[in-house]
Structures are given as C-alpha cells and as structure tokens.
Amino acid sequence: MVTPLDIGVVVAGLLLAFVGAAVSVYAVTLTGFLIGAGAGYLAAPNLVGLIAVDGLVLSGAGVLLGGAIGG
C-alpha cells in the first residue's frame, strides 16, 4: 500500500534530481551566509570599544556584513 509519505518522498527525490544543481547553489550560499552572520555576531562585541555605536546596532551590522561576506 502506498502512503502519502511515500509519494512525498518520491516527489522530493524527483525535484532534487531535476533541480538539484540550483538547489545546491542556494544551499551553499545560505550556508555561507549563516556562517558569516555567526562570525559577525561573535566579532561585534569585540568592536564595541572601538566604534561608538549602540551595541544592538553594531551587532546587527556585524551580522549583515558577515552574512554578505559569507554569502
């Protein structure tokens, strides 16, 4: 007996087979963005003494800049 879960797994496999290259590019870019954003988030508190900006703003800027570099 074929269940909806079986059909979903087959459809997901077919989608990955036909658009796998595009999905791979997006997955790699997203992973790079997340790693860069994490690095920016960790580096931002070290810059608080050097740059006279609110901590939240500096953290947000660090996340965006790190994510852009990582992506």
mmCIF file of C-alpha atoms in Angstrom:
data_model
loop_
_atom_site.group_PDB
_atom_site.id
_atom_site.type_symbol
_atom_site.label_atom_id
_atom_site.label_comp_id
_atom_site.label_asym_id
_atom_site.label_seq_id
_atom_site.Cartn_x
_atom_site.Cartn_y
_atom_site.Cartn_z
ATOM 1 C CA MET A 1 0.000 0.000 0.000
ATOM 2 C CA VAL A 2 1.346 3.427 -0.963
ATOM 3 C CA THR A 3 1.034 6.096 1.699
ATOM 4 C CA PRO A 4 1.114 9.877 1.239
ATOM 5 C CA LEU A 5 4.539 9.882 2.915
ATOM 6 C CA ASP A 6 5.876 7.511 0.240
ATOM 7 C CA ILE A 7 4.528 9.741 -2.514
ATOM 8 C CA GLY A 8 6.070 12.817 -0.856
ATOM 9 C CA VAL A 9 9.492 11.191 -0.648
ATOM 10 C CA VAL A 10 9.340 10.184 -4.329
ATOM 11 C CA VAL A 11 8.257 13.674 -5.407
ATOM 12 C CA ALA A 12 11.001 15.278 -3.311
ATOM 13 C CA GLY A 13 13.544 12.940 -4.883
ATOM 14 C CA LEU A 14 12.365 13.796 -8.389
ATOM 15 C CA LEU A 15 12.514 17.523 -7.624
ATOM 16 C CA LEU A 16 16.058 17.187 -6.349
ATOM 17 C CA ALA A 17 17.028 15.135 -9.393
ATOM 18 C CA PHE A 18 15.783 17.773 -11.833
ATOM 19 C CA VAL A 19 16.637 20.978 -9.968
ATOM 20 C CA GLY A 20 19.447 19.673 -7.790
ATOM 21 C CA ALA A 21 22.086 21.988 -9.215
ATOM 22 C CA ALA A 22 20.042 25.103 -8.467
ATOM 23 C CA VAL A 23 19.162 23.864 -5.005
ATOM 24 C CA SER A 24 22.814 23.117 -4.345
ATOM 25 C CA VAL A 25 23.889 26.652 -5.243
ATOM 26 C CA TYR A 26 21.247 28.153 -2.975
ATOM 27 C CA ALA A 27 22.109 25.770 -0.137
ATOM 28 C CA VAL A 28 25.804 26.618 -0.352
ATOM 29 C CA THR A 29 25.034 30.351 -0.424
ATOM 30 C CA LEU A 30 22.667 30.053 2.537
ATOM 31 C CA THR A 31 25.242 28.066 4.499
ATOM 32 C CA GLY A 32 27.910 30.677 3.748
ATOM 33 C CA PHE A 33 25.550 33.457 4.802
ATOM 34 C CA LEU A 34 24.734 31.734 8.095
ATOM 35 C CA ILE A 35 28.379 31.021 8.903
ATOM 36 C CA GLY A 36 29.375 34.592 8.034
ATOM 37 C CA ALA A 37 26.492 36.014 10.070
ATOM 38 C CA GLY A 38 27.539 33.893 13.042
ATOM 39 C CA ALA A 39 31.112 35.096 12.743
ATOM 40 C CA GLY A 40 29.920 38.717 12.528
ATOM 41 C CA TYR A 41 27.727 38.213 15.581
ATOM 42 C CA LEU A 42 30.674 36.824 17.539
ATOM 43 C CA ALA A 43 33.076 39.536 16.372
ATOM 44 C CA ALA A 44 30.759 42.502 17.069
ATOM 45 C CA PRO A 45 31.249 42.631 20.891
ATOM 46 C CA ASN A 46 34.998 42.981 20.354
ATOM 47 C CA LEU A 47 34.431 46.169 18.341
ATOM 48 C CA VAL A 48 32.196 47.945 20.883
ATOM 49 C CA GLY A 49 35.158 49.772 22.425
ATOM 50 C CA LEU A 50 36.496 50.880 19.028
ATOM 51 C CA ILE A 51 33.267 52.101 17.450
ATOM 52 C CA ALA A 52 30.957 54.421 19.396
ATOM 53 C CA VAL A 53 27.656 52.871 18.329
ATOM 54 C CA ASP A 54 24.846 51.180 20.263
ATOM 55 C CA GLY A 55 25.565 47.503 20.869
ATOM 56 C CA LEU A 56 22.394 46.314 19.141
ATOM 57 C CA VAL A 57 23.129 48.367 16.029
ATOM 58 C CA LEU A 58 26.719 47.130 15.962
ATOM 59 C CA SER A 59 25.591 43.510 16.334
ATOM 60 C CA GLY A 60 23.063 43.916 13.521
ATOM 61 C CA ALA A 61 25.666 45.492 11.270
ATOM 62 C CA GLY A 62 28.128 42.718 12.100
ATOM 63 C CA VAL A 63 25.566 40.046 11.241
ATOM 64 C CA LEU A 64 24.646 41.694 7.937
ATOM 65 C CA LEU A 65 28.244 42.370 6.929
ATOM 66 C CA GLY A 66 29.420 38.895 7.922
ATOM 67 C CA GLY A 67 26.469 37.326 6.125
ATOM 68 C CA ALA A 68 27.173 39.301 2.961
ATOM 69 C CA ILE A 69 30.813 38.259 3.003
ATOM 70 C CA GLY A 70 29.903 34.640 3.740
ATOM 71 C CA GLY A 71 27.242 34.508 1.035
#
